[in-house]
Short mmCIF file of C-alpha atoms and ligand atoms in Angstrom, two decimals:
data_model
loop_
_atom_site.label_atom_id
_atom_site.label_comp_id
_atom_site.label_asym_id
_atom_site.label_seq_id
_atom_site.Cartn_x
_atom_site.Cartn_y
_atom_site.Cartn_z
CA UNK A 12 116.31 114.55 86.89
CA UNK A 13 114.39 117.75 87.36
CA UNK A 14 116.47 121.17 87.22
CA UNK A 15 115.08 121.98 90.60
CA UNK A 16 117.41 119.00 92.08
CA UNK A 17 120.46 120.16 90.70
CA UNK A 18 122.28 122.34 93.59
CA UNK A 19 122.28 125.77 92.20
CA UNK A 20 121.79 128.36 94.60
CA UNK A 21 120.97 131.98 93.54
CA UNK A 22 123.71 133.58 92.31
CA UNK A 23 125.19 130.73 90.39
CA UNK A 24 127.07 131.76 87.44
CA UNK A 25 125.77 130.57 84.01
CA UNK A 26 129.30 128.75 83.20
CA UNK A 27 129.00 126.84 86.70
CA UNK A 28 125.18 125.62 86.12
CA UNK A 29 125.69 124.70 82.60
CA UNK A 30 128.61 122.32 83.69
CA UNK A 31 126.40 120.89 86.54
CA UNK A 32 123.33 120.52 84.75
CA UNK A 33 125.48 118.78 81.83
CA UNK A 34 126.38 115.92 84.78
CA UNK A 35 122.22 115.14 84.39
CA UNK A 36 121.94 115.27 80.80
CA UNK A 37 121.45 111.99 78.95
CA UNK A 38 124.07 113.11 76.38
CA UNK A 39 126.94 114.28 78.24
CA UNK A 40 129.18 114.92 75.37
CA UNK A 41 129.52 118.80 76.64
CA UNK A 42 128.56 120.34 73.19
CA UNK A 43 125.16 121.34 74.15
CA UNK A 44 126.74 122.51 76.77
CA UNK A 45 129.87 124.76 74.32
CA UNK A 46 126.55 125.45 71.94
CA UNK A 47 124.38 127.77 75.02
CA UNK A 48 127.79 129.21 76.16
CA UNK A 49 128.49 130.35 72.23
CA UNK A 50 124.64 131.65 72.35
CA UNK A 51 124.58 133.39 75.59
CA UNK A 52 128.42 135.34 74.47
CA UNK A 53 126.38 136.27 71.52
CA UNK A 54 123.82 137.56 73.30
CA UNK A 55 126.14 139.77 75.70
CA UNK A 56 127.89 141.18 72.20
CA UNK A 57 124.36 142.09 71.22
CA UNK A 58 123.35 143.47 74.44
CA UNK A 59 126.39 145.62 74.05
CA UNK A 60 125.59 147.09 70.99
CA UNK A 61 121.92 147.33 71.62
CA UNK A 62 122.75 149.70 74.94
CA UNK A 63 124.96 151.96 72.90
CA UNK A 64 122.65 152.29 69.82
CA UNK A 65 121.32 155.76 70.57
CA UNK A 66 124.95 156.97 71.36
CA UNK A 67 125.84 155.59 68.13
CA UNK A 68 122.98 157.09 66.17
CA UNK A 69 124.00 160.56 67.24
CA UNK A 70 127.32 160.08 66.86
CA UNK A 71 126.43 158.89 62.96
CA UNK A 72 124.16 162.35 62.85
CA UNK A 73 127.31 164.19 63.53
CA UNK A 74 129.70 162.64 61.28
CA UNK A 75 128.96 159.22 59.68
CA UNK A 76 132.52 158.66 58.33
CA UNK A 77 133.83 157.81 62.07
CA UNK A 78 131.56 154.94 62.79
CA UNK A 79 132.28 151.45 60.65
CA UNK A 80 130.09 150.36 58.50
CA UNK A 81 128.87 147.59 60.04
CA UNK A 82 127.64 149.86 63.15
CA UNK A 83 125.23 151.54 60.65
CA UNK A 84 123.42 148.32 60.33
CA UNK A 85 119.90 147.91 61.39
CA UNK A 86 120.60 146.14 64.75
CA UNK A 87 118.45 142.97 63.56
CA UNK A 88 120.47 142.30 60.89
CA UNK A 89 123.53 143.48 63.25
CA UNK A 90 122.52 140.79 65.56
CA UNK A 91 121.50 138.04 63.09
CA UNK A 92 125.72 138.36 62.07
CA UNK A 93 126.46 138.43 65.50
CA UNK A 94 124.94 135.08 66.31
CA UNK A 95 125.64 133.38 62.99
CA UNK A 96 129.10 134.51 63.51
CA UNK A 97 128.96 132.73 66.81
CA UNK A 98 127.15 129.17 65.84
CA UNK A 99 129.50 129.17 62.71
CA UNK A 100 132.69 129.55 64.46
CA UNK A 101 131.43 127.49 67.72
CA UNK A 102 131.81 124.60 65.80
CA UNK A 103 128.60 122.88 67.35
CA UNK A 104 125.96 123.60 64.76
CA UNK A 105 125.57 122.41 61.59
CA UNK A 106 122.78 124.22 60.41
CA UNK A 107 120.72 127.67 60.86
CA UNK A 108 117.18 128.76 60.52
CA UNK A 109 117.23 132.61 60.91
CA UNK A 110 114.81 134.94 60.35
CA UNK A 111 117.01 137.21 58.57
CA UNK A 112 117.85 134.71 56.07
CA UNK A 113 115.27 132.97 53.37
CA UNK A 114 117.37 129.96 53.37
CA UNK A 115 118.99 127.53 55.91
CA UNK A 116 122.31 128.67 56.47
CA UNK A 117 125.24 125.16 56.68
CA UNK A 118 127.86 126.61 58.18
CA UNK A 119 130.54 123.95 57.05
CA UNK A 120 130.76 121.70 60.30
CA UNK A 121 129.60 118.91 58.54
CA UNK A 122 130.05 116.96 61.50
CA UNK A 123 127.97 119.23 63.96
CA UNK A 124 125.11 117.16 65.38
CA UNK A 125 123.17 120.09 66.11
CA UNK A 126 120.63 122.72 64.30
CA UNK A 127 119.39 125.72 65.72
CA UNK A 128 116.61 128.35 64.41
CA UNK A 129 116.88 131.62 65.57
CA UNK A 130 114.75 135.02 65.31
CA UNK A 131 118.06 137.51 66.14
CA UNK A 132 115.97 140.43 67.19
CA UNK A 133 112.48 140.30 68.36
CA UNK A 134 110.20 142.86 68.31
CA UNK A 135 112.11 145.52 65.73
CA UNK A 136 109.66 148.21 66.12
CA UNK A 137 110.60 148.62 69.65
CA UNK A 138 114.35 148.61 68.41
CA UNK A 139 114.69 153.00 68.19
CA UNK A 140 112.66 153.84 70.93
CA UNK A 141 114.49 152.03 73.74
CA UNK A 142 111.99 149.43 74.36
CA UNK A 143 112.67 146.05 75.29
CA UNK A 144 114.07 143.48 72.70
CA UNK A 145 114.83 139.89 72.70
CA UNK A 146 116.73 136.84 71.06
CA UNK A 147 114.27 133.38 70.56
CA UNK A 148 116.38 130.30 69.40
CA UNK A 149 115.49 126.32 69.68
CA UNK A 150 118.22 123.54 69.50
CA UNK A 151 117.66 120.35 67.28
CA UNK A 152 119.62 117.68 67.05
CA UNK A 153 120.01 116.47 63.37
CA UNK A 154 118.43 113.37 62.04
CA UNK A 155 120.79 112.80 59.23
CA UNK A 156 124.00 111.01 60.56
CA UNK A 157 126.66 113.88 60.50
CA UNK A 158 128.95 114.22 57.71
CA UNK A 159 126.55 113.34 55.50
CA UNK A 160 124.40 116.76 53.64
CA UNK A 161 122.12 118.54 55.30
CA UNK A 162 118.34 117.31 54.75
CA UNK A 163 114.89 118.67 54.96
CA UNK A 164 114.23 116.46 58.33
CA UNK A 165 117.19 117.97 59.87
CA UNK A 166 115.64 121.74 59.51
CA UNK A 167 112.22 120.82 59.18
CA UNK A 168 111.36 119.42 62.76
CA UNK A 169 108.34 119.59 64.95
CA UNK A 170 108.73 121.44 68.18
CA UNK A 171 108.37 117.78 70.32
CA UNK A 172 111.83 117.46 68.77
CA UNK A 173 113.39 120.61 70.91
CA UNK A 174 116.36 119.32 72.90
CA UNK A 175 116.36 123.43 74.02
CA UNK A 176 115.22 126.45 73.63
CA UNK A 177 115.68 129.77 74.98
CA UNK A 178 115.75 133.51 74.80
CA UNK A 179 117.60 136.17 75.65
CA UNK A 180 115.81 139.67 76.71
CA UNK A 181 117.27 142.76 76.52
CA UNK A 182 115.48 144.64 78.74
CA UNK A 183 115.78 147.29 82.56
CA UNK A 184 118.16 143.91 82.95
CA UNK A 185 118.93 141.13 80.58
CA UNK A 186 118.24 138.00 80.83
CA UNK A 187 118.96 134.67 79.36
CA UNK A 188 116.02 132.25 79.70
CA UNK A 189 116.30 128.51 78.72
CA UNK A 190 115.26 124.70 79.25
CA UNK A 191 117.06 121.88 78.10
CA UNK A 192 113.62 120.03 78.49
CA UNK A 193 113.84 119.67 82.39
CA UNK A 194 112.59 123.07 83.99
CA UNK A 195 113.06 126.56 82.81
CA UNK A 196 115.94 128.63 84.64
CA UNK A 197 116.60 132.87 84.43
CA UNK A 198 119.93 134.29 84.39
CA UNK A 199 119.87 137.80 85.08
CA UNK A 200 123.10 139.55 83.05
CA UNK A 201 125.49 141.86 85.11
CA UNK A 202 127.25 143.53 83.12
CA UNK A 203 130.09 145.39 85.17
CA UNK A 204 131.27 141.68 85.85
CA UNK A 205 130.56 140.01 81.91
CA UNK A 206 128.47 137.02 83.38
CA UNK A 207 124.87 135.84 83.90
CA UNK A 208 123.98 134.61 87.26
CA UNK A 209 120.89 132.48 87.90
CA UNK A 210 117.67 134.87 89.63
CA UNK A 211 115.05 132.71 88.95
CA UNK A 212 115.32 129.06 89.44
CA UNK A 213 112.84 126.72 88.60
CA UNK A 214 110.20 129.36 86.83
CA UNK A 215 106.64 128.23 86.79
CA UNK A 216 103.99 129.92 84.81
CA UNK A 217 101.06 130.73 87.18
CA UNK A 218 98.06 128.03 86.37
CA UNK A 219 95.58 131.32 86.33
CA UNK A 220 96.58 134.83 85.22
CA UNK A 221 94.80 138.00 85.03
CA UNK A 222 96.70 139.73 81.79
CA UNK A 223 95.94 139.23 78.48
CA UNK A 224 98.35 140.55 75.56
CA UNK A 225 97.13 141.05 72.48
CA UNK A 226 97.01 143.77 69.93
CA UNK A 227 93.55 145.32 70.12
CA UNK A 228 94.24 147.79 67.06
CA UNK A 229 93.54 144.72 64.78
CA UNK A 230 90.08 143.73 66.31
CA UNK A 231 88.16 144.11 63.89
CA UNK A 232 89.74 141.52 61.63
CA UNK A 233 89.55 138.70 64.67
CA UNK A 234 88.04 135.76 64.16
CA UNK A 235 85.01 135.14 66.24
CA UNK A 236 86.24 132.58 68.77
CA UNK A 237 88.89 135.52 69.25
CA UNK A 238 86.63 138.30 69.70
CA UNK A 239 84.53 136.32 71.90
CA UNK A 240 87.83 135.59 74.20
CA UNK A 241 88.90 139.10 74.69
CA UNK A 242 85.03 140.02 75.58
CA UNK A 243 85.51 137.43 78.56
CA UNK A 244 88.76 138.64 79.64
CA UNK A 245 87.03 142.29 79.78
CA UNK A 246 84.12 141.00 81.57
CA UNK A 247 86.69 139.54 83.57
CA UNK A 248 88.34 142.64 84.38
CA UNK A 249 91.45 141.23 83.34
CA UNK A 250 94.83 143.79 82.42
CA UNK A 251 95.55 144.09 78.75
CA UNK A 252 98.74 144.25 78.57
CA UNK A 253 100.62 145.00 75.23
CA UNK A 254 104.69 145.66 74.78
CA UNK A 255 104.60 144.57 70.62
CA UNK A 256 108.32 142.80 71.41
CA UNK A 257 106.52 138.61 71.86
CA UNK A 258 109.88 138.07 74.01
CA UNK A 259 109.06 140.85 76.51
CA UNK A 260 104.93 140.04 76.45
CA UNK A 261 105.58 136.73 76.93
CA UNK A 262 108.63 136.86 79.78
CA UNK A 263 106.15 138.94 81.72
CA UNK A 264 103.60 136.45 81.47
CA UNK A 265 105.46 133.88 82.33
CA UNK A 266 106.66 135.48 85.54
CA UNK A 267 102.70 137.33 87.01
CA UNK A 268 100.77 134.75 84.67
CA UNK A 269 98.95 135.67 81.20
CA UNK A 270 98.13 134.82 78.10
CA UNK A 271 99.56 136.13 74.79
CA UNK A 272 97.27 135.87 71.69
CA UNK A 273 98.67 136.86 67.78
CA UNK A 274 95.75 135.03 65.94
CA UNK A 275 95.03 135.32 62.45
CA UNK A 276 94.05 138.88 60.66
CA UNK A 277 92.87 139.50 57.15
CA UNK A 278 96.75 140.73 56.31
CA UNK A 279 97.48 138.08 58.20
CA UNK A 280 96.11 135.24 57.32
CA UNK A 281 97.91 132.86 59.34
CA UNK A 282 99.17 134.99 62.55
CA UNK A 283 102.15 136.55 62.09
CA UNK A 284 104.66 134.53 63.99
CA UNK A 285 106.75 132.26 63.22
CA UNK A 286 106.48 128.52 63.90
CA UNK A 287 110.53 127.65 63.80
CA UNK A 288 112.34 130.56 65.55
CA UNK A 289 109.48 132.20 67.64
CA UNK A 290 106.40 129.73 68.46
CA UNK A 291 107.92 126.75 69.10
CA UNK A 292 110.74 128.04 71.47
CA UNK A 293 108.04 130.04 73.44
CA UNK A 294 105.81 126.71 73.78
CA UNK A 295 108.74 124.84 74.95
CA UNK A 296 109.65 127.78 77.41
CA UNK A 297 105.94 127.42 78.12
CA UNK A 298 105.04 124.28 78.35
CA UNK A 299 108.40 123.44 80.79
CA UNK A 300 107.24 125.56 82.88
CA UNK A 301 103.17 124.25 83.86
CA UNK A 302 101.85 126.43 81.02
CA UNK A 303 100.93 125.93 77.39
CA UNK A 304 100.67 126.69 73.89
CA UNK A 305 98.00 126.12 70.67
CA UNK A 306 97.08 127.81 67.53
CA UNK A 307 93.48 127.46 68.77
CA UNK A 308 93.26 123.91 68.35
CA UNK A 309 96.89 121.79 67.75
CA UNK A 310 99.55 121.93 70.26
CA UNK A 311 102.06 124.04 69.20
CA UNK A 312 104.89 122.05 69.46
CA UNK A 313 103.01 119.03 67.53
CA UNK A 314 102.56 120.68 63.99
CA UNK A 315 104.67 119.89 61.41
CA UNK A 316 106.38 122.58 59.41
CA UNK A 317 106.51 122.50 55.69
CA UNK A 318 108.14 125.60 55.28
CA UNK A 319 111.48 127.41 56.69
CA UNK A 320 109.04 131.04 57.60
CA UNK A 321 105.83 129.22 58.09
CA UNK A 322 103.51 131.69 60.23
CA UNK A 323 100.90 129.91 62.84
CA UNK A 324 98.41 131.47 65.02
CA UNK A 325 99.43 131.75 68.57
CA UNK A 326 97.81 131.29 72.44
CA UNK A 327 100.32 130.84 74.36
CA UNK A 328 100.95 131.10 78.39
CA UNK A 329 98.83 130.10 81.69
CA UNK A 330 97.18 126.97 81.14
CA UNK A 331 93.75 127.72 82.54
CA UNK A 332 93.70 130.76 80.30
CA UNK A 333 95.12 129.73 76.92
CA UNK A 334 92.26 126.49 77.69
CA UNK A 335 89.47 128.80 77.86
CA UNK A 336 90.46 130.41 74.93
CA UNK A 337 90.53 127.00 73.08
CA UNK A 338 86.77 126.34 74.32
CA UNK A 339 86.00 129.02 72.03
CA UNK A 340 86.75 127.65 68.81
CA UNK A 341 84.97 124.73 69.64
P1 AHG B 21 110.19 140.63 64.64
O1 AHG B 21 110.67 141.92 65.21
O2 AHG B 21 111.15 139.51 64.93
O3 AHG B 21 109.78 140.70 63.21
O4 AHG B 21 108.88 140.19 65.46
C1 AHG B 21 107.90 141.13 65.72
C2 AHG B 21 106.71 140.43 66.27
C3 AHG B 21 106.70 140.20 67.77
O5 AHG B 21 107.82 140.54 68.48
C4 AHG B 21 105.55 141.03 68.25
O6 AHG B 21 104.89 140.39 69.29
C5 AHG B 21 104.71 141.24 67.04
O7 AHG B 21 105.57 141.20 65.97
C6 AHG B 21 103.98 142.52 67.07
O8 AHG B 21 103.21 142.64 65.93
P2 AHG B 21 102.05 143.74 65.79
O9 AHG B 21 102.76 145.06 65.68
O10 AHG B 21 101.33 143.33 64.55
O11 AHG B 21 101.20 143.65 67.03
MN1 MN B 22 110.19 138.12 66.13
MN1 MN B 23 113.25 139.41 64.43
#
């Protein structure tokens, strides 16, 4: 049943749609459900944290023996213990992917069904100079039967195998974005009352967009079919459009319609993103919503990863643009 159909007005609280929308979910056992409420409490902790950060750097300047130790953190790594702390002790996971950590993380619920890969903190050179940040996570569900150890096909999934995917943006207002593979929904955070309510039901990525987001700095080192795209979206008068954090580019995409490009460099040979905790989630997002996502020629969400930190090339956002990109490389 499509999201859409679910009666949620405006204004619903996050709690209340997750407990409706659970009602429509083939798996109604309610820990999908516990699993995006210990996610989105994570993500309020964080927002805290990231909204007092300057306060808390001065305060540090002044006299760093009156803030703890763990406030001195880099707020990536801050936030990757955050939400590990919160899929450990949630109970619901059995298994992490993070960013911040080379290898999976088992957090001792052997008999968790689920997996999740997360990038804590997006966009960490926008972290000290109060521009928007964001959260990216996907939701497997193991293959393995539970309480049995943790294999490579539990971590190592394709993106098909998504049973959600979200992120959270700290931004002018946060926001927790997610599908559970019917529709993508927006919770706006209000934080004088501690809860999300849903703003923006039922996203859809506009078919045709007039923004393109990629970082022109590294032109020279584009590819061809690359170089050849962003010379028809200037002939095309198009906006480029260019925050650095892929949560922010992308959530504005999603919302006026756009297309965000990291493709491969000579230092990077590969794009820089990541295929488990950044690409996958956004194609899903993406993809939910009428849009789509490719390295330039595979569907993101069809290639197989070999490796925890594998790195793809990434086109992702409104259809019509990210498929004349693609004719490109053809
Ligand atoms: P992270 O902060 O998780 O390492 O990710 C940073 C990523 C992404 O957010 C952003 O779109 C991209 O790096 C920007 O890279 P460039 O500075 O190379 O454009
Ligand atoms: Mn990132
Ligand atoms: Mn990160």
């Amino acid at each position: 049943m499509e999201d859409s159909r679910i009666a949620a007005p405006i204004g619903t609280n996050l709690d209340r749609f997750i407990n409706a929308k659970e009602q429509h979910f083939a798996y109604a056992t309610g820990e999908l459900s516990q699993l995006l409420r210990d996610i989105a409490l994570a993500g309020k902790v964080v927002n805290r944290e990231i909204n007092k950060a300057g306060l808390i750097n001065i305060s540090g300047a002044i006299g760093t023996q009156n803030v703890q130790g763990e406030e001195q953190q880099k707020l990536d790594v801050l936030s990757n213990i955050r939400f590990i702390r919160a899929l450990t002790k949630g109970g619901e996971v059995c298994a992490v992917i993070s960013e911040e950590d080379e290898q999976v993380i088992e957090t001792g619920s052997e008999s968790a069904k689920y997996v999740v890969a997360i990038d804590p903190l997006d966009g960490s050179s926008n972290i000290d100079v109060n521009v928007s940040i964001g959260t990216i996570f996907s939701i497997y569900r193991r293959v393995s039967l539970v309480d049995t150890p943790i294999t490579k096909e539990d971590v190592l999934q394709k993106g098909v195998e998504q049973i959600a995917a979200g992120y959270i943006l700290y931004g002018s207002s946060t926001m927790l974005v997610y599908t559970t593979g019917n529709g993508v929904n927006g919770f706006t955070y209000e934080p004088s009352l501690g809860e999300y309510f849903l703003s923006h039901p039922n996203m859809k990525l506009p078919e045709e967009g007039k923004i393109y987001s990629i970082n022109e700095g590294a032109y020279n080192s584009f590819e061809k079919p690359v170089k050849e795209y962003i010379s028809h979206c200037r002939k095309s008068n198009y906006s480029g459009r260019y925050i650095g954090s892929l949560v922010a580019d992308f959530h504005r995409n999603l919302l006026k319609g756009g297309i965000y490009i990291y493709p491969k460099t000579h230092s990077a040979p590969n794009g820089k993103l990541r295929l488990m905790y950044e690409c996958n989630c956004l194609a899903f997002i993406a993809e939910q919503a009428g849009g789509t996502a490719t390295d330039g020629e595979k569907r993101i969400m069809e290639i197989q990863p070999d490796e925890l930190h594998q790195r793809v090339p990434f086109f992702v956002g409104s259809r019509k643009m990210v498929e004349k990109a693609k004719t490109f490389f053809k």
